Amino acid sequence: MSADVVSLLGQIREVGRDPRGPGYQRPGFSPIERELREWFEAEAAARGLDVEVDANGITWAWATQPGPNAVVTGSHLDSVPGGGQFDGPLGVASALDALDRLRADGRLERAARPLALAVFPEEEGSRFGVACLGSRLIAGAIAPERALGLADAEGDTFAEVAAAYGLDPHRMGPDPERLAGIGSFIELHVEQGVGLIETGQPVALGASIIGHGRWRLRFTGQGNHAGTTPMAHRADPVAAGSAVIGEIPRLAAGFDRAVATVGRTSIHPGGTNVIASAMDCWLDIRHADDAVVAQVLQAIVDRARDIAGAAGVGFEASRESYSPTTVFDAELTDRMAARLPQAPRLPTGAGHDAGILAAHVPSAMLFVRNPTGVSHAPEEACEDADARAGAAALADVLAAELGA
């Protein structure tokens, strides 16, 4: 076996470490993500895989000759700001490990279907604001025109960044032919919660992804001098926006099992001695019932309009992305359960490329135990033994799909 999942992760442990503190900075379509992609390509090439990057920036590594009804596994390599080391890379490293296991015991030679490993770009959406951007593009879940017009915090558009990354923006978009060639997609991911901690099992089967969306809330006021403008004469968007953010936990708590979060804000122009003229904040809402997501959003928007109106501030809300509740392919998940009878089935509140592809391709997921239950933060964890158990489980379910 070339290198197991633990040693593979060790090879990239220092790539993208945040110099300002714990955690990682691995933005999509960045030099750091390029370094990680090149690492994957080198590992794939060392195993004799044929590597290609498609028009949407998705990297494909074929362990067999490409063909119809392919079995595909993989994940992503980008991270949220300050994220942990396992979210994404665990699935990629496990795919390489699983391939090695299949080869080592001769199962790959007996495969009756093609096998490919895939790495999806900008899954987190931390750079351009839309999660799972690569899988959305290939699946037609976002219009290419809209995707290309997205801009990062520096004002660089996705079209500009993609071109600098070596892609042709004019070729980006739906690829129904490639999707039609995928017979099964299985994504392994570190669990982003506490579901496995008390089960005594290192691996779970994904049952569903609850509905979730992102909205930008924009508050606009009158920029002015911080020292010469009386408090009663201000139209301060930061004061109004902050008041709304403070109300969100209470509003979300009024709906059973709903969660709503603001984890990012932007203030313009951002001077210490300047009353801002605008404030943007990004709202994330999740619930298993899509109707409840809409109700939570409406409650927040209604309250925001009231607060903004009382403060003499403008307000508008715009949707950036939405993924309805996704239930993974029942037949594929049942086949996986037959190989992993001890694995429980768990829903997740986190979005994944598998959830986007599920509308077009039979898709499923494996989750590997996270002893802290923390994700999108440096405390995210995965024990070595659990990581190896996850790679072994992935190899077993891939073998079953391959007919090996």
Short mmCIF file of N, CA, C and O in Angstrom, two decimals, residues 263-318:
data_model
loop_
_atom_site.label_atom_id
_atom_site.label_comp_id
_atom_site.label_asym_id
_atom_site.label_seq_id
_atom_site.Cartn_x
_atom_site.Cartn_y
_atom_site.Cartn_z
N GLY A 263 -22.26 34.77 10.23
CA GLY A 263 -20.86 34.56 10.54
C GLY A 263 -19.93 35.48 9.77
O GLY A 263 -18.71 35.38 9.89
N ARG A 264 -20.51 36.38 9.00
CA ARG A 264 -19.68 37.28 8.18
C ARG A 264 -20.40 38.60 8.00
O ARG A 264 -21.61 38.63 7.73
N THR A 265 -19.66 39.69 8.17
CA THR A 265 -20.21 41.02 7.93
C THR A 265 -19.18 41.83 7.14
O THR A 265 -18.00 41.51 7.12
N SER A 266 -19.65 42.87 6.49
CA SER A 266 -18.77 43.78 5.77
C SER A 266 -19.31 45.20 5.94
O SER A 266 -20.51 45.45 5.71
N ILE A 267 -18.46 46.10 6.39
CA ILE A 267 -18.85 47.49 6.65
C ILE A 267 -18.13 48.40 5.67
O ILE A 267 -16.91 48.31 5.48
N HIS A 268 -18.89 49.31 5.05
CA HIS A 268 -18.31 50.25 4.09
C HIS A 268 -18.52 51.69 4.59
O HIS A 268 -19.61 52.04 5.02
N PRO A 269 -17.47 52.52 4.59
CA PRO A 269 -16.13 52.26 4.07
C PRO A 269 -15.17 51.64 5.09
O PRO A 269 -14.05 51.28 4.73
N GLY A 270 -15.56 51.52 6.34
CA GLY A 270 -14.74 50.81 7.30
C GLY A 270 -13.74 51.67 8.04
O GLY A 270 -12.75 51.15 8.57
N GLY A 271 -13.96 52.97 8.13
CA GLY A 271 -13.07 53.85 8.88
C GLY A 271 -13.45 53.93 10.34
O GLY A 271 -14.63 53.93 10.69
N THR A 272 -12.46 54.03 11.22
CA THR A 272 -12.73 54.10 12.65
C THR A 272 -13.49 55.37 13.02
O THR A 272 -14.35 55.35 13.92
N ASN A 273 -13.20 56.47 12.35
CA ASN A 273 -13.83 57.74 12.68
C ASN A 273 -14.90 58.13 11.66
O ASN A 273 -15.17 59.32 11.43
N VAL A 274 -15.52 57.11 11.05
CA VAL A 274 -16.52 57.33 10.00
C VAL A 274 -17.79 56.56 10.34
O VAL A 274 -17.74 55.37 10.65
N ILE A 275 -18.94 57.25 10.30
CA ILE A 275 -20.21 56.54 10.35
C ILE A 275 -20.38 55.85 9.00
O ILE A 275 -20.29 56.49 7.94
N ALA A 276 -20.59 54.57 9.03
CA ALA A 276 -20.64 53.80 7.79
C ALA A 276 -21.82 54.20 6.92
O ALA A 276 -22.86 54.67 7.41
N SER A 277 -21.66 53.98 5.62
CA SER A 277 -22.77 54.21 4.69
C SER A 277 -23.50 52.92 4.35
O SER A 277 -24.64 52.97 3.89
N ALA A 278 -22.86 51.78 4.60
CA ALA A 278 -23.51 50.51 4.30
C ALA A 278 -22.92 49.40 5.17
O ALA A 278 -21.76 49.43 5.55
N MET A 279 -23.77 48.41 5.45
CA MET A 279 -23.32 47.21 6.12
C MET A 279 -24.00 46.01 5.47
O MET A 279 -25.22 46.01 5.28
N ASP A 280 -23.20 45.01 5.13
CA ASP A 280 -23.72 43.76 4.61
C ASP A 280 -23.47 42.67 5.64
O ASP A 280 -22.42 42.63 6.29
N CYS A 281 -24.43 41.77 5.79
CA CYS A 281 -24.18 40.58 6.59
C CYS A 281 -24.80 39.39 5.86
O CYS A 281 -25.76 39.54 5.10
N TRP A 282 -24.20 38.23 6.08
CA TRP A 282 -24.62 37.03 5.35
C TRP A 282 -25.30 36.08 6.32
O TRP A 282 -24.72 35.69 7.34
N LEU A 283 -26.52 35.71 5.98
CA LEU A 283 -27.39 34.92 6.85
C LEU A 283 -27.48 33.49 6.32
O LEU A 283 -27.74 33.27 5.14
N ASP A 284 -27.27 32.53 7.21
CA ASP A 284 -27.37 31.11 6.89
C ASP A 284 -28.53 30.53 7.70
O ASP A 284 -28.56 30.67 8.93
N ILE A 285 -29.49 29.89 7.02
CA ILE A 285 -30.65 29.28 7.70
C ILE A 285 -30.76 27.82 7.26
O ILE A 285 -30.62 27.51 6.07
N ARG A 286 -31.05 26.92 8.24
CA ARG A 286 -31.15 25.49 7.93
C ARG A 286 -32.28 24.85 8.72
O ARG A 286 -32.48 25.15 9.90
N HIS A 287 -33.00 23.96 8.04
CA HIS A 287 -34.05 23.16 8.68
C HIS A 287 -34.43 22.04 7.73
O HIS A 287 -34.34 22.19 6.51
N ALA A 288 -34.86 20.91 8.27
CA ALA A 288 -35.22 19.76 7.44
C ALA A 288 -36.45 20.02 6.57
O ALA A 288 -36.62 19.40 5.52
N ASP A 289 -37.31 20.94 7.01
CA ASP A 289 -38.51 21.29 6.26
C ASP A 289 -38.26 22.61 5.52
O ASP A 289 -38.06 23.65 6.15
N ASP A 290 -38.28 22.57 4.20
CA ASP A 290 -38.00 23.78 3.43
C ASP A 290 -38.99 24.89 3.73
O ASP A 290 -38.64 26.08 3.66
N ALA A 291 -40.21 24.54 4.07
CA ALA A 291 -41.21 25.55 4.40
C ALA A 291 -40.82 26.30 5.68
O ALA A 291 -41.06 27.51 5.80
N VAL A 292 -40.21 25.60 6.63
CA VAL A 292 -39.78 26.25 7.86
C VAL A 292 -38.63 27.21 7.58
O VAL A 292 -38.54 28.28 8.17
N VAL A 293 -37.72 26.83 6.68
CA VAL A 293 -36.64 27.74 6.30
C VAL A 293 -37.24 29.06 5.80
O VAL A 293 -36.80 30.15 6.18
N ALA A 294 -38.25 28.95 4.96
CA ALA A 294 -38.90 30.16 4.43
C ALA A 294 -39.55 30.97 5.54
O ALA A 294 -39.52 32.21 5.53
N GLN A 295 -40.13 30.30 6.53
CA GLN A 295 -40.78 31.00 7.64
C GLN A 295 -39.75 31.72 8.52
O GLN A 295 -39.98 32.85 8.96
N VAL A 296 -38.63 31.06 8.78
CA VAL A 296 -37.57 31.70 9.56
C VAL A 296 -37.05 32.93 8.83
O VAL A 296 -36.87 34.00 9.43
N LEU A 297 -36.80 32.78 7.54
CA LEU A 297 -36.32 33.91 6.75
C LEU A 297 -37.31 35.07 6.81
O LEU A 297 -36.91 36.23 7.02
N GLN A 298 -38.60 34.78 6.66
CA GLN A 298 -39.59 35.84 6.66
C GLN A 298 -39.63 36.55 8.00
O GLN A 298 -39.76 37.79 8.06
N ALA A 299 -39.51 35.80 9.09
CA ALA A 299 -39.51 36.41 10.41
C ALA A 299 -38.33 37.35 10.58
O ALA A 299 -38.47 38.45 11.15
N ILE A 300 -37.17 36.94 10.09
CA ILE A 300 -35.97 37.78 10.21
C ILE A 300 -36.09 39.01 9.32
O ILE A 300 -35.76 40.13 9.73
N VAL A 301 -36.57 38.83 8.10
CA VAL A 301 -36.71 39.95 7.17
C VAL A 301 -37.73 40.97 7.70
O VAL A 301 -37.50 42.18 7.64
N ASP A 302 -38.84 40.48 8.24
CA ASP A 302 -39.84 41.39 8.79
C ASP A 302 -39.26 42.21 9.93
O ASP A 302 -39.48 43.43 10.02
N ARG A 303 -38.53 41.55 10.82
CA ARG A 303 -37.93 42.27 11.95
C ARG A 303 -36.87 43.25 11.47
O ARG A 303 -36.76 44.37 11.99
N ALA A 304 -36.10 42.86 10.46
CA ALA A 304 -35.07 43.75 9.93
C ALA A 304 -35.69 45.00 9.32
O ALA A 304 -35.16 46.11 9.49
N ARG A 305 -36.80 44.83 8.63
CA ARG A 305 -37.46 46.00 8.03
C ARG A 305 -37.95 46.96 9.11
O ARG A 305 -37.85 48.19 8.97
N ASP A 306 -38.49 46.40 10.20
CA ASP A 306 -38.96 47.24 11.29
C ASP A 306 -37.82 48.03 11.92
O ASP A 306 -37.93 49.25 12.15
N ILE A 307 -36.70 47.33 12.20
CA ILE A 307 -35.56 47.99 12.84
C ILE A 307 -34.93 49.02 11.92
O ILE A 307 -34.62 50.14 12.34
N ALA A 308 -34.78 48.66 10.65
CA ALA A 308 -34.18 49.59 9.70
C ALA A 308 -35.06 50.82 9.51
O ALA A 308 -34.57 51.96 9.46
N GLY A 309 -36.37 50.59 9.41
CA GLY A 309 -37.28 51.72 9.24
C GLY A 309 -37.23 52.68 10.41
O GLY A 309 -37.22 53.91 10.21
N ALA A 310 -37.18 52.13 11.63
CA ALA A 310 -37.12 53.00 12.82
C ALA A 310 -35.82 53.77 12.88
O ALA A 310 -35.77 54.88 13.45
N ALA A 311 -34.76 53.24 12.28
CA ALA A 311 -33.46 53.90 12.32
C ALA A 311 -33.22 54.79 11.10
O ALA A 311 -32.16 55.41 10.99
N GLY A 312 -34.20 54.87 10.21
CA GLY A 312 -34.03 55.66 9.00
C GLY A 312 -33.00 55.07 8.05
O GLY A 312 -32.32 55.78 7.31
N VAL A 313 -32.92 53.75 8.04
CA VAL A 313 -31.92 53.04 7.25
C VAL A 313 -32.62 52.17 6.22
O VAL A 313 -33.67 51.58 6.48
N GLY A 314 -32.03 52.07 5.03
CA GLY A 314 -32.57 51.20 3.99
C GLY A 314 -32.21 49.75 4.26
O GLY A 314 -31.19 49.44 4.89
N PHE A 315 -33.06 48.85 3.77
CA PHE A 315 -32.80 47.42 3.95
C PHE A 315 -33.28 46.64 2.74
O PHE A 315 -34.33 46.92 2.17
N GLU A 316 -32.48 45.64 2.36
CA GLU A 316 -32.91 44.69 1.34
C GLU A 316 -32.23 43.35 1.59
O GLU A 316 -31.15 43.28 2.16
N ALA A 317 -32.92 42.28 1.21
CA ALA A 317 -32.39 40.92 1.36
C ALA A 317 -32.36 40.27 -0.01
O ALA A 317 -33.32 40.38 -0.78
N SER A 318 -31.28 39.56 -0.30
CA SER A 318 -31.17 38.87 -1.57
C SER A 318 -30.61 37.47 -1.34
O SER A 318 -29.69 37.28 -0.53
#
